[in-house]
Amino acid sequence: MISDILTALTDIFTSPTMYSSAVRLGGFLAFAALGELVAEKAGTINISVEGSLLAGAFAGAVSYDVTGSTWIGLFFGMLGGLLVGIVQANMSHRLSADQFVVGITANVLVVGLVGYFNGVLDPMTRRASVLEVPFLSEIPVLGPALFAQTWPTYLLYPLIPLTWWVLYKSRWGLEVRAVGENPQAADVSGIDVNKRRREAIYYGAILAGLGGAFLVLGQVGSFDTGMVGGRGFIAIAAVYFGGWTLIGTLFGGLLFGLADAFRLALPVLGYRLNAHSMAALPYALTLLVMYFITKEFRQPAALSRPFVRGLR
Amino acid sequence: MTEKDLVDMDIADVGIPRRRYTSGIENMLLYVLSIGGVLIISALLVAVTGNSWQKVFMALLNGAFLAPGRWGDTLTIATPMLLVALGMVVGVRAGLFNIGQEGQLLMGAMAMAFVGTKLEGPGVILLVGGLILGALSGGAYAGLAAMMRYKRGVPEVISTLLLVFIAFQIVGYAITTDWLLRDLDPNRPNKAVTSASLPEGVHLPVIRVFGNEFHIGFVISVVLAILVAYVLSRTIWGFKLRVLGHNVKVAQMIGVGAERVGSLALIVSGSFAGFAGAVMLAGGSSNFRLTTGFSTNIGWQGLLVALVARTNPVAAIPMAVLFAALRTGAGFLASTGVDRKIVDVVQALLVLALLIPPAIQLIRERRSARAAASEGAS
């Protein structure tokens, strides 16, 4: 019995298609998680990332259906995500309504709006073509996984150093981190705390919108109202998993992508497991990882605390 | 930490000012503008799809109240929404965001289905036992999130939500597995996989008024709403809960253990959702059978009810009826050609819009307080 399980596991983990689909599934999470990292560094647990993903996916699908261009689809996906971010940011960091109340409601609103318009517009989409990067895609195992994907996947790669630079090397990033660690001190030194927090949410929402559009145009190839299905929250978990570091966050996204890929690889390789436990696996794994890892890292000191001048 | 700080830090009553600097008329105007905005946006949404909003409005009104038997249905649906909202209120007052009601509700319904279809005994005992066990199951499921929060620092906003997706699969597993809840009767009405139907004796008693039917769950939930209001405002436990919601540090200073009170608040919050699920099943939702889609967003909508009622348990009663009315009204939308999802949009917009007036008030209050302070200083 145990040897059976072991051979099964080696089968699965040596299958190259598994890593390829892990990058595809994890890539989607990585877009959202990178953006969420920036928002959390500024002190917001931005749970409307779920809504941004869905809005991005729908906007991407509709604009692709209208124009037939994946580029335009991705662009409008970003705008769709940003729109949710604007609602979230201005209601929670300008009007100082509670960030979770706003986030929950924004998510429900997006589900409603997308469902309503999906019935009317019913966008048809196709998946973008696969682009094999010469030479790089020939590296064993890693090559095909990283460099033989649909071309929108490659948008993720420049975003990684860009986000690193923005967060750790630019003045804006320094201020964002200051605002998330000690808003009172940042305020005294002349930084508009809530403005930086809003901007960080915009950054996150744009990336999430792009992630949503990528999900439709670069990964699945069709739109479905339930396609995001709580994975915005898994992206948030990826940030926790990464201990609020860039590399860790990416690694978290990839790990959860791997879990998804594992689930999809099983039946292909002829292993049958209960469908319900398989469907629950990514969420259960996320919870388990959160349980063991959350306390191991120090989170931004002002995470999820609203800032009002004169109050501590 | 002064008392004013405490008031300002209040998460629960997002910005309800205790000392008013704005006049009552301005205040009213803000609310009228916000709600008017929602109605205009909704009408526009209907208009851009080429339909008439007047027809939509009449269809909603007919479907919710005017057509024969409809307001009974509305009250029936308002029942679990109100129960879920009460749980949300308890959580938010303690500063905790349990957003997993959809899952906790399923757990409660599952417990009810188990007691009702698998155990033998007098109907009344099974009914009461199932309702209690339903509440306990919902509470235990939320307890997982409480444990994760207070032992390991996992935010309950994330854990409760992820648990929803696991709950869907647990129910799916239970009703497709022979030795659990699957209906093994070969004569069952359709091929869909469901649990067996609750036997007659385990149904909630029905009240009939002028051709409208609703079960006594509605009465129970209204009583519970008043009870929650009393507990929150008049008892020591309610006080501890609110202090914790205001400020964790102050709570610790006066000896309110965040872990104990907070965990209890989350568990109570989940119990309400679990109870709602048990009530739904015993009250006849999906023909007294547990199905995969059993929860039908009641958990989400109940959560919105609590938010739109600004976590006031008594205000949650009319809000639950309003949200339920939008839902039953949506059943009549087919004739107008408008997708019933427009109702979900209206509900979420209402919540967002009603966040705005108190937030604006709060900003103005702070401004005038600051102005008054600098005047006093000079």
XYZ file of C-alpha atoms in Angstrom:
690
model
C 0.000 0.000 0.000
C 2.656 2.500 1.055
C 4.911 1.536 -1.840
C 1.945 2.044 -4.170
C 1.511 5.553 -2.872
C 5.220 6.237 -3.213
C 5.371 5.085 -6.829
C 2.289 7.148 -7.534
C 3.883 10.219 -6.019
C 7.134 9.758 -7.953
C 5.107 9.268 -11.124
C 3.322 12.506 -10.546
C 6.230 14.605 -9.423
C 8.446 13.506 -12.300
C 5.793 14.252 -14.878
C 6.898 17.354 -16.809
C 3.340 18.386 -17.668
C 2.703 18.771 -13.958
C 5.316 21.519 -13.598
C 4.118 23.178 -16.732
C 0.573 23.384 -15.426
C 1.874 24.429 -11.998
C 3.459 27.506 -13.573
C 0.288 28.197 -15.504
C -1.983 27.883 -12.470
C 0.511 29.472 -10.112
C 1.172 32.296 -12.566
C -2.394 33.433 -12.205
C -1.996 33.489 -8.423
C 1.401 35.191 -8.707
C -0.044 38.189 -10.579
C -2.580 38.719 -7.820
C -0.172 37.913 -4.986
C 2.479 40.370 -6.220
C -0.092 43.142 -6.186
C -1.513 42.063 -2.860
C 2.000 42.155 -1.399
C 2.314 45.846 -2.242
C -1.120 46.617 -0.755
C -0.269 44.719 2.432
C 3.121 46.393 2.740
C 1.188 49.658 2.909
C -1.047 48.234 5.629
C -4.211 47.003 3.894
C -5.404 43.412 3.782
C -7.054 44.021 0.470
C -9.676 41.293 0.271
C -11.299 42.930 -2.745
C -8.446 41.338 -4.713
C -11.011 38.586 -5.334
C -13.335 41.114 -6.930
C -10.481 42.660 -8.914
C -9.602 39.251 -10.328
C -13.161 38.565 -11.430
C -13.661 42.081 -12.798
C -10.364 41.785 -14.700
C -11.336 38.420 -16.094
C -14.721 39.664 -17.279
C -13.434 42.953 -18.684
C -10.688 41.046 -20.464
C -13.142 38.550 -21.908
C -15.587 41.208 -23.124
C -12.962 43.460 -24.682
C -11.364 40.454 -26.366
C -14.750 39.439 -27.719
C -15.295 42.949 -29.114
C -11.834 43.643 -30.541
C -10.310 40.199 -31.033
C -7.052 41.415 -29.569
C -5.476 39.749 -26.551
C -3.419 42.876 -25.838
C -6.535 45.011 -25.591
C -8.164 42.305 -23.489
C -5.283 42.382 -21.036
C -5.349 46.174 -20.924
C -9.055 46.334 -20.143
C -8.568 43.575 -17.624
C -6.199 45.889 -15.790
C -8.763 48.687 -15.948
C -11.493 46.395 -14.658
C -9.354 45.387 -11.715
C -8.414 48.993 -11.051
C -12.062 50.020 -10.941
C -12.658 47.704 -7.986
C -9.473 49.025 -6.391
C -10.710 52.597 -6.715
C -13.902 51.741 -4.843
C -11.997 49.858 -2.158
C -9.261 52.472 -1.717
C -11.467 55.526 -1.596
C -14.073 54.057 0.675
C -11.596 52.595 3.145
C -8.753 55.140 3.007
C -10.538 58.357 2.180
C -13.921 57.904 3.811
C -12.427 55.588 6.472
C -15.121 52.918 6.256
C -13.870 49.579 7.535
C -11.612 47.914 4.960
C -13.130 44.455 5.421
C -16.696 45.706 5.170
C -15.825 47.509 1.954
C -13.882 44.541 0.601
C -16.598 41.984 1.282
C -19.255 44.209 -0.244
C -17.115 45.054 -3.261
C -16.627 41.341 -3.897
C -20.355 40.670 -3.730
C -21.013 43.665 -5.971
C -18.603 42.416 -8.615
C -20.138 38.937 -8.552
C -23.567 40.521 -9.059
C -22.495 42.918 -11.810
C -20.504 40.309 -13.690
C -23.336 37.802 -13.424
C -25.825 40.391 -14.647
C -23.802 41.519 -17.645
C -22.530 38.052 -18.486
C -26.112 37.030 -19.196
C -26.447 39.935 -21.630
C -23.006 39.989 -23.275
C -21.912 36.350 -23.019
C -18.340 36.967 -24.256
C -16.630 34.371 -26.430
C -12.890 34.062 -26.033
C -9.975 31.969 -27.208
C -6.746 31.150 -25.505
C -3.631 33.018 -26.600
C -1.085 31.018 -28.558
C 1.813 29.184 -26.966
C 5.153 30.857 -27.492
C 8.252 28.741 -27.033
C 11.237 30.865 -26.159
C 14.186 29.535 -28.197
C 17.031 27.901 -26.225
C 15.493 28.656 -22.825
C 12.599 26.272 -23.401
C 15.071 23.437 -24.020
C 16.391 23.431 -20.451
C 15.235 20.115 -18.975
C 12.109 20.242 -16.710
C 12.332 23.966 -15.909
C 12.596 25.040 -19.547
C 9.224 23.846 -20.791
C 7.599 24.794 -17.492
C 8.794 28.394 -17.580
C 9.347 29.158 -21.256
C 6.849 27.150 -23.281
C 3.692 28.855 -22.083
C 1.031 31.038 -23.665
C 2.637 34.401 -24.302
C 0.708 36.465 -21.719
C 2.438 34.321 -19.088
C 5.687 36.095 -19.911
C 4.203 39.397 -18.729
C 4.643 38.042 -15.228
C 8.422 37.819 -15.470
C 9.218 41.519 -15.943
C 6.652 42.354 -13.261
C 8.747 40.557 -10.655
C 11.847 42.796 -10.862
C 9.588 45.790 -11.455
C 7.657 45.168 -8.256
C 10.921 44.555 -6.404
C 12.308 47.852 -7.668
C 9.112 49.759 -6.921
C 8.845 48.355 -3.430
C 12.467 48.347 -2.279
C 14.371 50.818 -4.456
C 12.008 53.668 -5.261
C 11.131 56.514 -2.938
C 7.466 55.657 -3.364
C 8.126 52.102 -2.180
C 10.015 53.348 0.856
C 7.067 55.520 1.762
C 4.653 52.647 1.182
C 6.610 50.439 3.555
C 6.854 53.244 6.107
C 3.108 53.729 5.974
C 2.550 50.049 6.648
C 5.028 49.850 9.502
C 4.518 53.088 11.380
C 1.895 55.397 9.924
C 2.212 57.930 12.760
C 5.919 58.415 12.103
C 5.332 58.518 8.361
C 2.657 61.144 8.864
C 4.948 63.307 10.979
C 7.644 63.169 8.313
C 5.192 64.570 5.805
C 3.924 61.493 3.971
C 0.229 61.452 3.146
C -0.472 58.065 4.745
C -3.880 57.352 3.303
C -2.832 58.537 -0.144
C 0.045 56.064 -0.221
C -2.285 53.337 0.953
C -4.731 54.150 -1.808
C -1.978 54.099 -4.408
C -0.699 50.762 -3.129
C -4.212 49.357 -3.500
C -4.369 50.709 -7.061
C -1.110 48.949 -7.883
C -2.435 45.714 -6.421
C -5.785 46.036 -8.169
C -4.157 46.631 -11.568
C -2.018 43.528 -11.182
C -5.010 41.503 -10.005
C -7.020 42.722 -12.991
C -4.187 41.655 -15.275
C -4.130 38.301 -13.478
C -7.849 37.897 -14.079
C -7.493 38.723 -17.773
C -4.567 36.293 -17.935
C -6.769 33.613 -16.391
C -9.270 33.982 -19.234
C -7.007 34.775 -22.162
C -3.779 33.032 -21.220
C -4.856 30.008 -19.265
C -8.436 28.779 -19.559
C -9.540 30.327 -22.824
C -13.173 30.884 -21.834
C -15.028 32.912 -19.250
C -17.136 31.533 -16.441
C -18.646 33.554 -13.589
C -17.361 31.108 -10.974
C -13.859 30.811 -12.385
C -12.039 32.817 -9.713
C -13.763 30.834 -6.956
C -12.046 32.213 -3.865
C -8.567 32.097 -5.296
C -8.105 35.783 -4.520
C -8.027 34.626 -0.928
C -5.447 32.001 -1.797
C -3.346 34.825 -3.285
C -3.621 36.623 0.064
C -2.516 33.416 1.735
C 0.481 33.299 -0.618
C 1.587 36.687 0.733
C 1.350 35.360 4.287
C 3.171 32.224 3.225
C 5.978 34.323 1.808
C 6.351 36.247 5.056
C 5.739 39.537 3.201
C 8.845 39.077 1.062
C 8.758 39.189 -2.722
C 10.464 35.865 -3.369
C 8.476 34.138 -0.652
C 5.210 35.448 -2.081
C 6.085 34.160 -5.547
C 7.082 30.849 -4.068
C 3.750 30.716 -2.241
C 1.854 31.377 -5.463
C 3.824 28.624 -7.166
C 3.244 26.179 -4.313
C -0.518 26.678 -4.436
C -0.322 26.391 -8.208
C 1.508 23.115 -7.722
C -1.279 21.864 -5.457
C -3.804 22.710 -8.151
C -1.656 21.042 -10.800
C -1.251 17.956 -8.617
C -5.013 17.670 -8.405
C -5.378 17.956 -12.167
C -2.492 15.597 -12.904
C -3.895 12.692 -10.881
C -6.697 11.557 -13.196
C -4.550 12.120 -16.289
C -1.996 9.655 -14.967
C -4.734 7.174 -14.142
C -5.042 7.658 -10.411
C -8.556 7.970 -9.116
C -9.289 9.753 -5.905
C -12.515 11.044 -4.488
C -13.548 14.085 -6.519
C -14.730 16.032 -3.491
C -11.540 15.670 -1.506
C -9.586 16.680 -4.595
C -11.692 19.796 -5.083
C -11.213 20.723 -1.432
C -7.452 20.142 -1.577
C -6.207 23.632 -2.598
C -8.305 25.314 0.089
C -7.404 22.772 2.762
C -3.728 23.013 1.893
C -3.892 26.799 2.043
C -5.480 26.672 5.494
C -2.911 24.169 6.700
C -0.025 26.258 5.414
C -1.505 29.391 6.998
C -1.846 27.525 10.276
C 1.789 26.534 10.418
C 3.393 29.574 8.912
C 1.552 32.764 9.872
C 3.218 33.123 13.252
C 6.700 32.474 11.922
C 6.999 35.858 10.240
C 6.640 39.424 11.380
C 3.874 41.147 9.472
C 3.802 44.868 8.612
C 3.166 46.413 12.018
C 0.139 48.448 10.967
C -1.448 45.729 8.819
C -5.244 46.112 8.683
C -5.202 49.075 11.104
C -6.881 52.205 9.792
C -4.948 55.450 10.057
C -6.574 58.558 11.473
C -4.353 61.453 12.404
C -4.116 61.995 16.148
C -5.148 58.467 17.062
C -2.981 55.523 17.881
C -6.487 56.340 25.671
C -9.440 58.592 26.342
C -13.075 57.821 25.925
C -13.176 59.831 22.719
C -10.414 57.696 21.240
C -12.480 54.664 22.090
C -15.452 56.067 20.260
C -13.335 56.925 17.243
C -11.688 53.524 17.158
C -15.072 51.896 17.023
C -15.000 49.388 14.207
C -18.443 48.074 14.875
C -20.476 51.219 14.472
C -18.288 52.375 11.594
C -18.344 56.032 12.339
C -21.569 56.602 14.212
C -20.682 59.826 16.015
C -21.822 60.147 19.624
C -21.600 63.924 19.609
C -23.214 65.274 16.516
C -21.701 68.238 14.765
C -23.867 67.873 11.685
C -27.499 68.858 11.704
C -30.278 66.332 11.426
C -31.462 67.695 8.112
C -28.037 67.433 6.486
C -27.838 63.922 7.829
C -31.187 62.966 6.313
C -30.178 64.564 3.042
C -27.011 62.446 2.881
C -29.041 59.270 3.323
C -31.622 60.332 0.771
C -28.857 61.126 -1.727
C -27.093 57.796 -1.153
C -30.205 55.675 -1.501
C -31.366 57.786 -4.440
C -27.994 57.136 -6.043
C -28.476 53.385 -5.671
C -31.913 53.549 -7.246
C -30.651 55.644 -10.161
C -27.682 53.365 -10.824
C -29.952 50.314 -10.667
C -32.461 51.898 -13.034
C -29.605 52.742 -15.411
C -28.357 49.170 -15.297
C -31.810 47.962 -16.267
C -32.067 50.639 -18.954
C -28.737 49.837 -20.640
C -29.959 46.303 -21.274
C -32.966 47.784 -23.024
C -35.593 47.092 -20.383
C -38.040 49.218 -18.452
C -37.277 49.894 -14.792
C -40.900 50.627 -14.007
C -41.833 47.107 -15.040
C -38.960 45.717 -13.013
C -40.087 47.620 -9.942
C -43.677 46.401 -10.257
C -42.524 42.825 -10.827
C -40.382 42.985 -7.685
C -43.243 44.411 -5.656
C -45.666 41.775 -6.917
C -43.219 38.948 -6.414
C -42.312 40.027 -2.927
C -45.610 41.082 -1.365
C -48.663 41.674 -3.539
C -49.235 38.426 -5.407
C -51.115 35.758 -3.411
C -48.958 33.882 -0.914
C -45.831 35.860 -1.691
C -45.237 37.749 1.532
C -45.303 34.449 3.376
C -42.479 33.268 1.126
C -40.645 36.511 1.775
C -40.826 35.995 5.535
C -39.706 32.378 5.095
C -36.583 33.511 3.257
C -36.005 36.415 5.634
C -35.717 33.926 8.505
C -32.315 32.365 7.760
C -31.011 35.726 6.505
C -31.886 37.371 9.801
C -30.299 34.524 11.764
C -27.084 34.753 9.757
C -27.105 38.529 10.175
C -27.440 38.206 13.955
C -24.362 36.009 14.018
C -22.491 38.526 11.903
C -23.548 41.295 14.302
C -22.137 39.416 17.302
C -18.849 38.866 15.473
C -18.447 42.402 14.149
C -19.269 43.925 17.533
C -16.261 42.026 18.845
C -14.191 43.304 15.911
C -14.201 39.932 14.141
C -15.132 39.400 10.520
C -16.625 35.982 10.082
C -17.406 35.820 6.384
C -17.845 32.044 6.215
C -21.552 31.902 7.019
C -22.278 30.109 3.778
C -20.178 27.179 5.001
C -21.347 27.258 8.601
C -24.918 27.285 7.358
C -24.247 24.137 5.325
C -22.752 22.443 8.370
C -25.889 23.241 10.341
C -28.144 21.926 7.590
C -26.044 18.777 7.378
C -26.417 18.126 11.103
C -30.175 18.624 10.806
C -30.315 16.239 7.849
C -28.370 13.644 9.796
C -30.579 13.844 12.885
C -33.781 13.981 10.861
C -33.117 11.149 8.428
C -30.762 8.791 10.261
C -31.969 8.788 13.851
C -35.163 7.256 15.216
C -37.412 8.897 17.763
C -40.377 11.173 18.327
C -40.515 13.977 15.747
C -40.436 16.849 18.202
C -37.290 15.569 19.900
C -35.592 14.985 16.553
C -36.580 18.474 15.409
C -35.326 20.245 18.508
C -32.243 18.032 18.679
C -31.483 18.672 15.018
C -31.818 22.427 15.435
C -29.513 22.412 18.459
C -26.980 20.139 16.817
C -27.159 22.327 13.712
C -26.267 25.386 15.744
C -23.457 23.491 17.466
C -22.037 22.289 14.141
C -22.000 25.784 12.696
C -20.347 26.996 15.885
C -17.749 24.254 15.812
C -16.940 25.025 12.197
C -16.399 28.689 13.059
C -14.462 27.466 16.086
C -11.817 26.130 13.709
C -11.288 29.677 12.487
C -11.219 30.968 16.078
C -8.601 28.393 16.986
C -6.505 29.361 13.952
C -6.762 33.017 14.840
C -5.914 32.866 18.505
C -3.385 30.026 18.447
C -1.625 30.843 15.209
C -2.548 34.394 14.225
C -4.391 33.484 11.010
C -6.851 36.302 10.184
C -10.408 35.017 10.452
C -11.392 36.940 7.312
C -9.325 34.524 5.263
C -9.800 31.270 7.170
C -13.589 31.490 7.407
C -13.837 32.153 3.678
C -11.566 29.241 2.732
C -13.622 26.986 5.009
C -16.675 27.773 2.866
C -15.134 26.019 -0.117
C -14.255 23.020 2.014
C -17.814 22.924 3.394
C -19.214 22.697 -0.133
C -17.086 19.627 -0.721
C -17.941 18.054 2.642
C -21.641 18.344 1.804
C -20.980 17.054 -1.691
C -19.184 14.073 -0.221
C -21.872 13.382 2.393
C -24.772 13.328 -0.038
C -22.975 11.162 -2.591
C -21.819 8.590 -0.060
C -24.146 5.699 0.705
C -23.321 5.299 4.393
C -23.632 9.023 5.032
C -26.569 11.096 3.842
C -27.271 9.865 0.323
C -30.907 9.104 -0.386
C -30.995 5.354 -1.104
C -34.709 5.215 -1.868
C -34.984 3.924 -5.470
C -38.326 5.739 -5.833
C -36.977 9.179 -5.132
C -38.555 11.868 -7.310
C -35.614 12.797 -9.514
C -32.207 11.446 -10.351
C -30.305 14.257 -8.636
C -28.154 13.126 -5.739
C -29.568 14.524 -2.510
C -30.106 13.498 1.068
C -33.336 11.771 1.972
C -36.269 14.041 2.685
C -36.889 14.968 6.325
C -39.858 12.946 7.641
C -43.130 14.769 8.235
C -42.768 14.940 12.021
C -39.464 16.782 11.828
C -40.808 19.760 9.882
C -41.086 23.159 11.524
C -44.726 24.045 12.331
C -46.279 26.355 9.739
C -48.283 29.508 10.429
C -51.053 30.385 7.964
C -52.328 33.955 7.658
C -54.631 35.106 4.809
C -53.351 32.453 2.446
C -49.740 33.156 3.280
C -47.590 30.483 4.871
C -44.419 30.856 6.865
C -42.883 28.649 9.518
C -42.385 29.552 13.166
C -38.675 30.006 12.494
C -39.479 33.604 11.597
C -40.997 34.250 15.000
C -38.029 32.586 16.676
C -35.557 34.667 14.712
C -37.317 37.921 15.606
C -37.264 36.950 19.278
C -33.579 36.101 18.951
C -32.895 39.498 17.355
C -34.388 41.255 20.359
C -32.489 38.931 22.677
C -29.193 39.683 20.921
C -29.894 43.406 21.188
C -30.516 42.973 24.909
C -27.419 40.856 25.511
C -25.176 43.238 23.593
C -26.387 46.400 25.261
C -27.410 45.292 28.754
C -25.231 42.404 29.902
C -21.633 42.103 31.055
C -20.816 39.682 28.271
C -22.177 42.094 25.692
C -20.133 44.868 27.247
C -16.949 42.794 27.140
C -17.667 41.975 23.528
C -18.038 45.622 22.588
C -14.921 46.668 24.464
C -12.979 44.029 22.580
C -14.399 45.368 19.334
C -13.478 48.937 20.290
C -9.918 48.323 21.295
C -8.023 45.151 22.091
C -5.537 46.934 24.362
C -8.226 48.555 26.489
C -9.966 45.191 26.669
C -6.851 43.598 28.077
C -6.331 46.433 30.543
C -9.759 45.920 32.064
C -9.364 42.164 32.050
C -11.273 41.059 28.965
C -9.299 38.184 27.474
C -9.202 38.651 23.711
C -8.764 34.946 23.199
C -11.668 33.799 25.333
C -14.204 36.461 24.461
C -13.137 36.612 20.812
C -13.300 32.845 20.337
C -16.698 32.731 21.958
C -17.912 35.550 19.717
C -16.766 33.709 16.596
C -18.333 30.468 17.784
C -21.633 32.173 18.597
C -21.473 33.856 15.217
C -21.064 30.476 13.521
C -23.816 28.951 15.668
C -26.313 31.444 14.337
C -25.362 30.520 10.776
C -25.543 26.807 11.618
C -28.927 27.308 13.229
C -30.041 29.169 10.100
C -29.080 26.166 8.003
C -30.967 23.751 10.238
C -34.010 26.055 10.187
C -33.866 26.267 6.393
C -33.886 22.502 6.046
C -36.607 21.890 8.633
C -38.535 24.804 7.152
C -38.732 23.178 3.753
C -35.862 24.579 1.659
C -35.306 22.439 -1.464
C -38.101 20.089 -0.380
C -36.595 19.211 2.987
C -33.567 17.694 1.263
C -29.903 18.623 1.558
C -28.448 19.288 -1.900
C -25.125 20.608 -3.179
C -26.467 24.079 -3.836
C -28.528 24.123 -0.658
C -27.157 27.367 0.799
C -28.146 29.441 -2.291
C -26.153 32.501 -1.155
C -28.265 32.948 1.987
C -25.027 33.152 3.965
C -23.704 35.989 1.829
C -26.954 37.880 1.805
C -27.382 37.512 5.559
C -23.924 38.992 5.954
C -24.954 41.963 3.841
C -28.113 42.353 5.934
C -25.952 42.779 9.043
C -23.811 45.373 7.291
C -26.723 47.305 5.869
C -28.337 47.305 9.334
C -25.057 48.763 10.625
C -24.709 45.839 13.047
C -27.847 46.816 14.910
C -29.729 43.568 15.646
C -33.183 45.153 15.742
C -32.588 47.098 12.525
C -31.572 43.777 10.984
C -35.225 42.605 11.159
C -36.647 45.024 8.551
C -33.428 44.809 6.511
C -33.686 41.027 6.361
C -37.283 41.358 5.171
C -36.190 43.934 2.563
C -33.372 41.737 1.241
C -35.633 38.690 1.258
C -38.240 40.726 -0.621
C -35.680 41.538 -3.314
C -35.008 37.828 -3.547
C -38.580 36.591 -3.758
C -39.404 39.557 -5.993
C -36.664 38.441 -8.346
C -38.691 35.300 -8.944
C -41.145 37.449 -10.915
C -38.484 39.124 -13.063
C -38.534 36.511 -15.822
C -41.568 38.201 -17.417
C -39.666 41.514 -17.722
C -36.664 39.963 -19.487
C -34.257 41.246 -16.842
C -31.765 38.841 -15.291
C -32.548 38.218 -11.615
C -28.918 38.932 -10.753
C -29.789 42.636 -10.887
C -31.069 42.055 -7.365
C -27.609 40.998 -6.121
C -26.233 44.238 -7.532
C -28.895 46.322 -5.797
C -28.180 44.610 -2.472
C -24.423 45.211 -2.627
C -24.899 48.804 -3.827
C -27.215 49.469 -0.893
C -24.570 48.326 1.564
C -21.879 50.452 -0.075
C -24.132 53.496 -0.290
C -25.128 53.295 3.349
C -21.457 53.306 4.352
C -21.036 56.770 2.888
C -23.199 59.095 5.032
C -21.765 58.056 8.418
C -18.244 58.209 6.998
C -18.807 61.754 5.784
C -20.325 62.672 9.134
C -17.295 61.257 10.892
C -14.903 63.296 8.779
C -16.868 66.480 9.435
C -17.087 65.694 13.113
C -13.326 65.258 13.327
C -12.792 68.476 11.450
C -15.012 70.517 13.737
C -13.514 68.801 16.783
C -10.057 69.789 15.588
C -11.217 73.343 14.906
C -12.754 73.524 18.376
C -9.558 72.188 19.913
C -7.343 74.760 18.181
C -9.754 77.536 19.195
C -9.525 76.380 22.778
C -5.750 76.372 22.583
C -5.393 79.910 21.255
